[in-house]
PDB file of C-alpha atoms in Angstrom:
ATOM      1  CA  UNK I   1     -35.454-154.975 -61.998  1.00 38.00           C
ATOM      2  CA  UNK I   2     -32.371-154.316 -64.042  1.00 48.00           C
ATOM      3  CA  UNK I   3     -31.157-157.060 -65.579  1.00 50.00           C
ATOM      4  CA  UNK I   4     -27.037-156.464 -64.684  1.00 56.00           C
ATOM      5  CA  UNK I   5     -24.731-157.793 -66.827  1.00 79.00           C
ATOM      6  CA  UNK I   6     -27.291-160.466 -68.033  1.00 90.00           C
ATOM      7  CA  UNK I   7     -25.732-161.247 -71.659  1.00 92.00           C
ATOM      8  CA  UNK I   8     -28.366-159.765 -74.591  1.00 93.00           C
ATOM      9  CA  UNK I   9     -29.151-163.204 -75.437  1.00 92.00           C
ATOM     10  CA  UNK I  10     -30.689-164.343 -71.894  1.00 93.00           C
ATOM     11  CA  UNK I  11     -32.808-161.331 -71.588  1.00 95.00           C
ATOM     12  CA  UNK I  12     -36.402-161.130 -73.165  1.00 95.00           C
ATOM     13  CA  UNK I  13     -36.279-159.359 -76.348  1.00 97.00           C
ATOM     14  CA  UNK I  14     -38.573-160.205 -78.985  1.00 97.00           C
ATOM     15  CA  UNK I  15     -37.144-162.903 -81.849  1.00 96.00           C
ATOM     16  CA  UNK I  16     -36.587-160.477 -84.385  1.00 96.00           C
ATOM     17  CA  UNK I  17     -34.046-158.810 -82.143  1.00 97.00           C
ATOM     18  CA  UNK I  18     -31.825-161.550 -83.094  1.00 96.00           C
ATOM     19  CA  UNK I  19     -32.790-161.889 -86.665  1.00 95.00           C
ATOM     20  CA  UNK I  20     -30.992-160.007 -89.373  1.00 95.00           C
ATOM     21  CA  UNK I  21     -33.538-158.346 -92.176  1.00 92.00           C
ATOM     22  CA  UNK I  22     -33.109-159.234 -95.858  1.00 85.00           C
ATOM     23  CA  UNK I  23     -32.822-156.806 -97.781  1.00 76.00           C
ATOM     24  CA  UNK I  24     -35.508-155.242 -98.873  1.00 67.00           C
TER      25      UNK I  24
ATOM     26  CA  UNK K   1     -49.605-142.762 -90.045  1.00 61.00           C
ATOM     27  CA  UNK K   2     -45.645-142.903 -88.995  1.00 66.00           C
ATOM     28  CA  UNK K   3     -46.475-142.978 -85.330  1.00 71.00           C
ATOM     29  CA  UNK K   4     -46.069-146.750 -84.208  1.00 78.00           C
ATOM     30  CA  UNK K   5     -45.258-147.602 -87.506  1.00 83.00           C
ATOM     31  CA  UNK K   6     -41.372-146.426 -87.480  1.00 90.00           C
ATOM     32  CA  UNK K   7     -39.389-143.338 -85.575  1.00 94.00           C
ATOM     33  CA  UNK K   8     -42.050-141.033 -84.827  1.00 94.00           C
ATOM     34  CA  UNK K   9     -43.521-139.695 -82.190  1.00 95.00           C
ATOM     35  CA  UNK K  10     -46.774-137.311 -82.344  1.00 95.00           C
ATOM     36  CA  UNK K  11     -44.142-134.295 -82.695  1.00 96.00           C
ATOM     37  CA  UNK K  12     -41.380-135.368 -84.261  1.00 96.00           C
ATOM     38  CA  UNK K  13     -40.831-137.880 -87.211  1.00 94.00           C
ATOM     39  CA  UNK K  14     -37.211-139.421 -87.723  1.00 96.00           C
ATOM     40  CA  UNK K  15     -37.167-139.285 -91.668  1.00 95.00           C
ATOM     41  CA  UNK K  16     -32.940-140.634 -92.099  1.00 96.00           C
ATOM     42  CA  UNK K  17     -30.209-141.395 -90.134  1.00 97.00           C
ATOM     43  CA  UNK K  18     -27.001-142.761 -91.231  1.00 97.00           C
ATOM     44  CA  UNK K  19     -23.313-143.032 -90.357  1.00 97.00           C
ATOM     45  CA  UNK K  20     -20.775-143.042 -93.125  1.00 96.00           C
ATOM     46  CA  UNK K  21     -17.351-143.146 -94.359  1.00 94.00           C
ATOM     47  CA  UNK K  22     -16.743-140.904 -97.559  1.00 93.00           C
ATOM     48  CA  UNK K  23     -13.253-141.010 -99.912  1.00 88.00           C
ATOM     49  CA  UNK K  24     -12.594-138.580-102.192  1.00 80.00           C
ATOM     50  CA  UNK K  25     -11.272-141.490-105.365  1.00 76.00           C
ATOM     51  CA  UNK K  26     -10.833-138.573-107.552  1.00 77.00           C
ATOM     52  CA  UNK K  27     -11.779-134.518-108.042  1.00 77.00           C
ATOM     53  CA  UNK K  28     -14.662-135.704-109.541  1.00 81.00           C
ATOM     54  CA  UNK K  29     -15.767-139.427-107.856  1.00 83.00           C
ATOM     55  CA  UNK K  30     -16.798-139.817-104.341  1.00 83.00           C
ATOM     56  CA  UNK K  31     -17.168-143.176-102.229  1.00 87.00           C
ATOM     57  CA  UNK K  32     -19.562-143.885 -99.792  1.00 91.00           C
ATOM     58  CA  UNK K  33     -20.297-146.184 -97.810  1.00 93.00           C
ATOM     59  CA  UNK K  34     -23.194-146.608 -95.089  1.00 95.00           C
ATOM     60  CA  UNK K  35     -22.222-148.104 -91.579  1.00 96.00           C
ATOM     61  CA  UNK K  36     -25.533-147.672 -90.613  1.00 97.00           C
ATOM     62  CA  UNK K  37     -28.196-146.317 -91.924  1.00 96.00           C
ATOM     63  CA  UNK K  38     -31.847-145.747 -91.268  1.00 94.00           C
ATOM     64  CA  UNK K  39     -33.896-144.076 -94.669  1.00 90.00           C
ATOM     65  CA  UNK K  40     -37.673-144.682 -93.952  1.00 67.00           C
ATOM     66  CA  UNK K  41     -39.928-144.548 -96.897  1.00 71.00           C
ATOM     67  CA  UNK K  42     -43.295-142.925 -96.189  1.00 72.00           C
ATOM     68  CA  UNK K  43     -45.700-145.643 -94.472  1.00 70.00           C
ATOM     69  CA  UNK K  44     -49.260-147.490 -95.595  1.00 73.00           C
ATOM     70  CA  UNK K  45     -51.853-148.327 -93.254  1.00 74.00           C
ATOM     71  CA  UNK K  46     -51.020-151.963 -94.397  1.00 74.00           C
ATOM     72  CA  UNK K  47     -47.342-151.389 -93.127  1.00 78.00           C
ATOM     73  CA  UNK K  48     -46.947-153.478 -89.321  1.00 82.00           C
ATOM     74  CA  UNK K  49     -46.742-151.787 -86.008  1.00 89.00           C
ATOM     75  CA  UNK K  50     -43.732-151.670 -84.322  1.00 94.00           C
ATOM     76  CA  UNK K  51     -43.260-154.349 -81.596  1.00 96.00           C
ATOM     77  CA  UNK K  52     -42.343-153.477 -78.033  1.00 97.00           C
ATOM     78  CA  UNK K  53     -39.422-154.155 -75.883  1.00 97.00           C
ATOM     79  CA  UNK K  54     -39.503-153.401 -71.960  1.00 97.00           C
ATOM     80  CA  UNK K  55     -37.267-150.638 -71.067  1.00 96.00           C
ATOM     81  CA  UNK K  56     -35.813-153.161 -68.369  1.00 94.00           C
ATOM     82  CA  UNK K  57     -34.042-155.103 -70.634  1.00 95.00           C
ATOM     83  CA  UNK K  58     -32.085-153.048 -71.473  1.00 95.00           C
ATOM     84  CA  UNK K  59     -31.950-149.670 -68.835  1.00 92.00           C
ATOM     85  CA  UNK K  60     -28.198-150.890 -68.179  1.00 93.00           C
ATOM     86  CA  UNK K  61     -26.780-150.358 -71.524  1.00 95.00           C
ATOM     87  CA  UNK K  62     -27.431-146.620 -71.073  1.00 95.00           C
ATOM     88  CA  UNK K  63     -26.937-143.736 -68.573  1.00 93.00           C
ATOM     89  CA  UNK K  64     -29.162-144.600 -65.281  1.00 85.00           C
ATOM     90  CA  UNK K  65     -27.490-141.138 -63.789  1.00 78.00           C
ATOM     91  CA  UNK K  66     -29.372-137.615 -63.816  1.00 78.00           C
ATOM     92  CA  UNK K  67     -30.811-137.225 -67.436  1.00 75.00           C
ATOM     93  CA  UNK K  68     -30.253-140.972 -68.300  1.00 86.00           C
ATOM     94  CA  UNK K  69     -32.585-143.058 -69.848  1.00 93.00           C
ATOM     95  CA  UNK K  70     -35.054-144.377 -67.119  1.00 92.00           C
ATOM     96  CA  UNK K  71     -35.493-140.403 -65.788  1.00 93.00           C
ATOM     97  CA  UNK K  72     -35.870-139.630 -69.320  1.00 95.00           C
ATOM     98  CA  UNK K  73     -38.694-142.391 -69.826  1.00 96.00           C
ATOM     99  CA  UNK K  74     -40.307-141.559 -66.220  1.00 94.00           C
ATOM    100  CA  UNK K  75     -40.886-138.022 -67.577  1.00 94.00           C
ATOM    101  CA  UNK K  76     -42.383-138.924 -71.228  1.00 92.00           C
ATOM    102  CA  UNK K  77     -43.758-138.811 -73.564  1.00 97.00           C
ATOM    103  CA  UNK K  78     -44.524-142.542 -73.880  1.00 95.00           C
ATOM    104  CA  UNK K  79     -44.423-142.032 -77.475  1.00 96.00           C
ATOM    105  CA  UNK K  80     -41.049-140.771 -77.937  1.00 97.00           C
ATOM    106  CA  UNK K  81     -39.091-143.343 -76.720  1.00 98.00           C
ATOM    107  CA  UNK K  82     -37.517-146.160 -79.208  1.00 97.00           C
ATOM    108  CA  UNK K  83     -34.965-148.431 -79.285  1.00 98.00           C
ATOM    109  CA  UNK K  84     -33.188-149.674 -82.426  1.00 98.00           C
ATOM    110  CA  UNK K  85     -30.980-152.465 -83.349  1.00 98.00           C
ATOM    111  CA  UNK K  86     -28.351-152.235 -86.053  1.00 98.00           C
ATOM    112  CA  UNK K  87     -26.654-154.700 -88.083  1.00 97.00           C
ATOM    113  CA  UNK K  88     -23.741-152.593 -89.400  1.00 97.00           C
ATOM    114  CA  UNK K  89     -21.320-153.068 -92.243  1.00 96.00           C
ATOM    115  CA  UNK K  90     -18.090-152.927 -91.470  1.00 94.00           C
ATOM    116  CA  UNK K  91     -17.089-154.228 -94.965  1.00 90.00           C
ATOM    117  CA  UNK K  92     -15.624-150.646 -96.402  1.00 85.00           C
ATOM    118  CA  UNK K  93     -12.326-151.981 -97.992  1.00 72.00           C
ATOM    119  CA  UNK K  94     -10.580-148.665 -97.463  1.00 66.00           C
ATOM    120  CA  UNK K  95      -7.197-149.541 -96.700  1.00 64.00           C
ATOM    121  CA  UNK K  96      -5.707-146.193 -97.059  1.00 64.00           C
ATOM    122  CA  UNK K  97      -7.908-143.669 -94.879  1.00 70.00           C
ATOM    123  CA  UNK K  98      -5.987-140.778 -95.726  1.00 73.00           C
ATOM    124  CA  UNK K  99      -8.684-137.656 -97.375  1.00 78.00           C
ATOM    125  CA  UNK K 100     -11.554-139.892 -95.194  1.00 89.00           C
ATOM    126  CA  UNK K 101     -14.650-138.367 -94.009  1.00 93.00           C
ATOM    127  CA  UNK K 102     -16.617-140.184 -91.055  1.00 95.00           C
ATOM    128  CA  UNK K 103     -19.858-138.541 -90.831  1.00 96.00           C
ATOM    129  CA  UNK K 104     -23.126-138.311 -89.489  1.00 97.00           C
ATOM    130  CA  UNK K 105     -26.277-137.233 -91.397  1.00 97.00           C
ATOM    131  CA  UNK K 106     -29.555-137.152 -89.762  1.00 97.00           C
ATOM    132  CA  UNK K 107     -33.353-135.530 -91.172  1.00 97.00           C
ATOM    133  CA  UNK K 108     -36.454-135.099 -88.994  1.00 97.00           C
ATOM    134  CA  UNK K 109     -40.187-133.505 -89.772  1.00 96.00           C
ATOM    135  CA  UNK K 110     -42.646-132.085 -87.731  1.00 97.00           C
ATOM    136  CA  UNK K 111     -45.909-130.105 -88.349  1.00 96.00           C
ATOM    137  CA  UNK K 112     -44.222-127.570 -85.638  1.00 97.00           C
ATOM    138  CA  UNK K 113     -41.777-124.996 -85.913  1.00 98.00           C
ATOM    139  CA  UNK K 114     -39.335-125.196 -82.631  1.00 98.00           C
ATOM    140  CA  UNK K 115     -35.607-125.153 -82.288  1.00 98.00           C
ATOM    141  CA  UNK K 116     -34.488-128.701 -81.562  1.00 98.00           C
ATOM    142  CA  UNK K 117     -31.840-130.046 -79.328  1.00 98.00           C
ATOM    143  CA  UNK K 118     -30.302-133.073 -80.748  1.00 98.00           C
ATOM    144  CA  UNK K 119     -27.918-134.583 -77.803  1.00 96.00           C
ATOM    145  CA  UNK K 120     -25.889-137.946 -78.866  1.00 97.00           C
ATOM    146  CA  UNK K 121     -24.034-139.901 -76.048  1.00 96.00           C
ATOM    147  CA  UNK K 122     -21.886-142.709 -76.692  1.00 97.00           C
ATOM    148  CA  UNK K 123     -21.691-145.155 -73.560  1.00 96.00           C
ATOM    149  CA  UNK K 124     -19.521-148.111 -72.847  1.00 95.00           C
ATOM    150  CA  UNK K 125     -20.403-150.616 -70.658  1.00 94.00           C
ATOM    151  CA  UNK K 126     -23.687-148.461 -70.135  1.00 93.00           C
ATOM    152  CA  UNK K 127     -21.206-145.399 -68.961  1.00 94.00           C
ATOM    153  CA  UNK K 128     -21.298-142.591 -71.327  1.00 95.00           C
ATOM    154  CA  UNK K 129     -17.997-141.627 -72.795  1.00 96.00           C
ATOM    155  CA  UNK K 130     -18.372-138.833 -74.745  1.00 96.00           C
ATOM    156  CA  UNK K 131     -21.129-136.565 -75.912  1.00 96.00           C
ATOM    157  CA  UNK K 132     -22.081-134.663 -78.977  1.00 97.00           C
ATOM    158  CA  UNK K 133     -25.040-131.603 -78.774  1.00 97.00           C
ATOM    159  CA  UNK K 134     -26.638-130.125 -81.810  1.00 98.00           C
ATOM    160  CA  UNK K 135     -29.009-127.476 -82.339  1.00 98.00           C
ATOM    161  CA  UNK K 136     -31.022-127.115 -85.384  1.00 98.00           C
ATOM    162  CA  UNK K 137     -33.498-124.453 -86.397  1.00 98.00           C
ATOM    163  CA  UNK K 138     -36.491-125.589 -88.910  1.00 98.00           C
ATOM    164  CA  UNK K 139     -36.802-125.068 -92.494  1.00 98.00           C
ATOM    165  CA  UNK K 140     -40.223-124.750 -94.205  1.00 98.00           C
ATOM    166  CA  UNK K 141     -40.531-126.826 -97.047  1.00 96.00           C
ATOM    167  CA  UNK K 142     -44.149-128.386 -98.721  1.00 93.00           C
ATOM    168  CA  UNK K 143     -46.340-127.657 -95.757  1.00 95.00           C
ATOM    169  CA  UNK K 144     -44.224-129.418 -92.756  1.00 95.00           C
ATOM    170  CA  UNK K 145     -40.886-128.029 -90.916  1.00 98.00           C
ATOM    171  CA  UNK K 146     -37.843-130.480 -91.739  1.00 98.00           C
ATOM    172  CA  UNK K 147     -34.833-130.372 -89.453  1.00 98.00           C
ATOM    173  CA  UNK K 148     -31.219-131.535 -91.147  1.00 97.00           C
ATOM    174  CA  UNK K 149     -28.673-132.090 -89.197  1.00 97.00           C
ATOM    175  CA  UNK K 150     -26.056-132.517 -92.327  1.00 96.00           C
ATOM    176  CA  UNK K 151     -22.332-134.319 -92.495  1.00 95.00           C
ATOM    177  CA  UNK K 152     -21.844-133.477 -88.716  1.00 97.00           C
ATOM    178  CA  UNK K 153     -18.405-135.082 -87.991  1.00 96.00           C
ATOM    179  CA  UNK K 154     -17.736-138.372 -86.351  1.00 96.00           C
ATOM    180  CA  UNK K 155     -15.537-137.615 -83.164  1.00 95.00           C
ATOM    181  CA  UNK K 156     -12.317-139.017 -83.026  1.00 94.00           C
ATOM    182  CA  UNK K 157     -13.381-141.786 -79.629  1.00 96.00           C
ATOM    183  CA  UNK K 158     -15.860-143.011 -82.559  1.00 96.00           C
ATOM    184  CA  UNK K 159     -13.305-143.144 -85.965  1.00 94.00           C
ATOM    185  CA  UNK K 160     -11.182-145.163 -83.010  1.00 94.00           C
ATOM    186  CA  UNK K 161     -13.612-147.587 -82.088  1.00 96.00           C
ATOM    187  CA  UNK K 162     -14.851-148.164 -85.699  1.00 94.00           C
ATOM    188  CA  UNK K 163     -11.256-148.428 -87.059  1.00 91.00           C
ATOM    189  CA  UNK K 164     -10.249-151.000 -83.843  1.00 94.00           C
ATOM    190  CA  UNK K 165     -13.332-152.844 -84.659  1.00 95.00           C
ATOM    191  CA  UNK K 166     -13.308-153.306 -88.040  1.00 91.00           C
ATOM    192  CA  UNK K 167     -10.018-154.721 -87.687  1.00 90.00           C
ATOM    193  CA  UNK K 168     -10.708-157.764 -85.499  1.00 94.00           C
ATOM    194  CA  UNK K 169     -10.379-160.808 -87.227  1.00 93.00           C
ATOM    195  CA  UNK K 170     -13.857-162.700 -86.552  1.00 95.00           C
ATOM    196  CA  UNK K 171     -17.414-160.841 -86.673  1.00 94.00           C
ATOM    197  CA  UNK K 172     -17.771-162.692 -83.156  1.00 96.00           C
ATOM    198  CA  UNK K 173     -14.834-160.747 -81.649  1.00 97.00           C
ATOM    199  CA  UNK K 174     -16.727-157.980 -83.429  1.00 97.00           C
ATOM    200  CA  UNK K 175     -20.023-158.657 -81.471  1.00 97.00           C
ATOM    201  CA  UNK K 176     -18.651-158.887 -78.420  1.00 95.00           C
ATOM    202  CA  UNK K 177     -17.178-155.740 -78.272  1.00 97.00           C
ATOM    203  CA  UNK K 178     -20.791-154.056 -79.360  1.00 97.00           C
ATOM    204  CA  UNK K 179     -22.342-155.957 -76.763  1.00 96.00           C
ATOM    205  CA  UNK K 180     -21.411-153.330 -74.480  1.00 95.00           C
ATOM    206  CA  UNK K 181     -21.431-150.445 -77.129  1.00 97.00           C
ATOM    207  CA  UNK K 182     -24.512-148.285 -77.110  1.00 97.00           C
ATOM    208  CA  UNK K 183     -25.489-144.909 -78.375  1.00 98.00           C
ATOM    209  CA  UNK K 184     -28.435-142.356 -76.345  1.00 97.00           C
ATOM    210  CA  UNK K 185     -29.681-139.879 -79.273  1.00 97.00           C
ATOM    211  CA  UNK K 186     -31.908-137.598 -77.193  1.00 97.00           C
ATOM    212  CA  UNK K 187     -34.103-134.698 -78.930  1.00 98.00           C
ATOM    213  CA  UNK K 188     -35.752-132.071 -77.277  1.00 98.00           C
ATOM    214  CA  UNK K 189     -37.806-129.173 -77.897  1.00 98.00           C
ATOM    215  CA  UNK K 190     -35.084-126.610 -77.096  1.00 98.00           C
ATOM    216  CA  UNK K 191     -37.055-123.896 -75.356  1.00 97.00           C
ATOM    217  CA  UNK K 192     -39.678-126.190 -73.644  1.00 97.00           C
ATOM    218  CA  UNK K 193     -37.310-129.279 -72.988  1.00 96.00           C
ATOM    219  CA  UNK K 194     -39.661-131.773 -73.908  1.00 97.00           C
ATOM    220  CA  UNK K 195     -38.307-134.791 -75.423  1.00 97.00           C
ATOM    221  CA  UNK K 196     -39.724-135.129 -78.869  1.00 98.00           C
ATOM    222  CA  UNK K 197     -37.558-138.461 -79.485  1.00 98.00           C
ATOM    223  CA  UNK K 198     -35.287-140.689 -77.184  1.00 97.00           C
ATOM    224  CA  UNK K 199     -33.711-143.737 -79.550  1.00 98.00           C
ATOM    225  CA  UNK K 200     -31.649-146.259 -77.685  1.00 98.00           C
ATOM    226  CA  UNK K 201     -28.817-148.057 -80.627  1.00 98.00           C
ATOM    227  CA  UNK K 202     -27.679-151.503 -79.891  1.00 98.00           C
ATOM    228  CA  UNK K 203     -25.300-152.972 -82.428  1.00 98.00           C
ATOM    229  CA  UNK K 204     -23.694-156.480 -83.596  1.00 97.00           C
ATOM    230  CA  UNK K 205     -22.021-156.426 -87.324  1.00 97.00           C
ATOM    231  CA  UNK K 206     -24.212-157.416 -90.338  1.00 95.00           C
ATOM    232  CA  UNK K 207     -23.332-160.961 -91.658  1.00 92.00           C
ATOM    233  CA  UNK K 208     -24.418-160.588 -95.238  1.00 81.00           C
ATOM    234  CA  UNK K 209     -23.107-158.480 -97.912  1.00 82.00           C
ATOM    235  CA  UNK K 210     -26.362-156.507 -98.412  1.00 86.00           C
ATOM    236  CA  UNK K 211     -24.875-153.183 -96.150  1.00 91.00           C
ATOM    237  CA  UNK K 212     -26.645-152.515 -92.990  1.00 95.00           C
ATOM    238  CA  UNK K 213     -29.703-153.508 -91.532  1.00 95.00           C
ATOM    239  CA  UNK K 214     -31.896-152.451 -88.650  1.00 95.00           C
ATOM    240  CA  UNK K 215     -35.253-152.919 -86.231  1.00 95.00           C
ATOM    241  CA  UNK K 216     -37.058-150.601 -84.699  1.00 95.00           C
ATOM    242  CA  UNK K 217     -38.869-150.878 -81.639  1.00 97.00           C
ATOM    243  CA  UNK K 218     -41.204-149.161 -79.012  1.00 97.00           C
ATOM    244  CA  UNK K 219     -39.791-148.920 -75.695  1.00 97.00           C
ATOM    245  CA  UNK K 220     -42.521-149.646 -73.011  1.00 96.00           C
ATOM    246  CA  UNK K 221     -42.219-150.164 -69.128  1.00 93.00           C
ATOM    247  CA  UNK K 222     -43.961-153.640 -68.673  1.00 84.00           C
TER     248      UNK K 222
END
């Protein structure tokens, strides 16, 4: 089902979605 | 060895993308700086897999009309189909955007020859406002065809948005408005209309002073 205007943050999405990469 | 491993699907690799702002300082100098950018350096077998996010999660950010993103997925390949999250830098200190350039540069490689379709779609609240189609022929070079689609101009809805956003005061004023800013790249196989690649580009504003950062994902249906 679509999710609607769930925020990003309450929908399942893997941790790294929220995690900004160091620099590599 | 790129398949799973970053943009690539079994036709198509995705070797750069970036978006960029570029001052002339003098005749000779040239600033640049990288909004986003994507430059993937050739992969090891040691390298991780992409993870996987289910299309559902996020089939609202994007067209759901004829053409949009779930009809696109229903039809295939699996393979093609990616979503990517940006952490852009906003941080250009250009005060004075007079002689500016916002581009768009963008390389791909296959082991085919084909005439590519390369449609971009910027949506809003998962409505597309405006869209950009590109066609590029290959170019033969060491034993694979590479497709460049070089300094293609930023529209003016886009040098808008970024020049609005970069002037909000707090990076979560920033994120809020890219919550509900998304971008569709679609390429296709101009004469056979298969999709070679479908990327999905979410966005929030990169809080380090490192320049932009990304992930790439697989999308799957779950």
């Amino acid at each position: 089902a679509k999710p609607g205007q769930v925020p990003m943050r309450k929908r399942q999405l893997p941790a790294s979605f929220w995690e900004e990469p160091r620099p590599t | 060895l790129w398949q799973g491993r970053g943009v690539a699907s079994s036709k198509l690799w995705m070797l750069e993308f970036s978006a960029f702002l570029e001052r002339q300082q003098d005749p000779d100098t040239y600033n640049k700086h990288l909004f986003v950018h994507i430059g993937q350096s050739s992969p090891s077998p040691g390298d991780p897999h992409l993870e996987a996010v289910d299309i559902c999660q996020i089939y609202d950010k994007f067209p759901d009309k004829q053409g949009g993103l779930g009809e696109l997925f229903q039809r295939g390949p699996p393979d093609a189909f990616f979503l990517v999250k940006f952490w852009a830098d906003l941080n250009t200190s250009v005060e004075d955007e007079a002689g500016c350039f916002y581009g768009v540069s963008s390389q791909y490689q296959s082991a085919e020859n084909m005439v590519i379709t390369c449609s971009t779609k910027v949506c809003s609240f998962g409505k597309q406002v405006v869209e950009k189609v590109e066609t590029e022929y290959a170019r033969y070079e060491g034993g694979r065809y590479l497709y460049r689609i070089h300094r293609s101009p930023l529209c003016e809805y886009m040098v808008n948005f970024l020049h609005k956003l970069k002037h909000l005061p707090e990076p979560y004023m920033m994120n809020s408005v890219l919550e509900n800013f998304t971008v569709l790249q679609v390429v296709s196989n101009r004469d056979t209309q298969e999709t070679l690649l479908c990327i999905a580009y979410v966005f929030e504003v990169s809080a380090g002073a490192h320049g932009a950062q990304h992930h790439v994902y697989r999308l799957v249906k779950e």
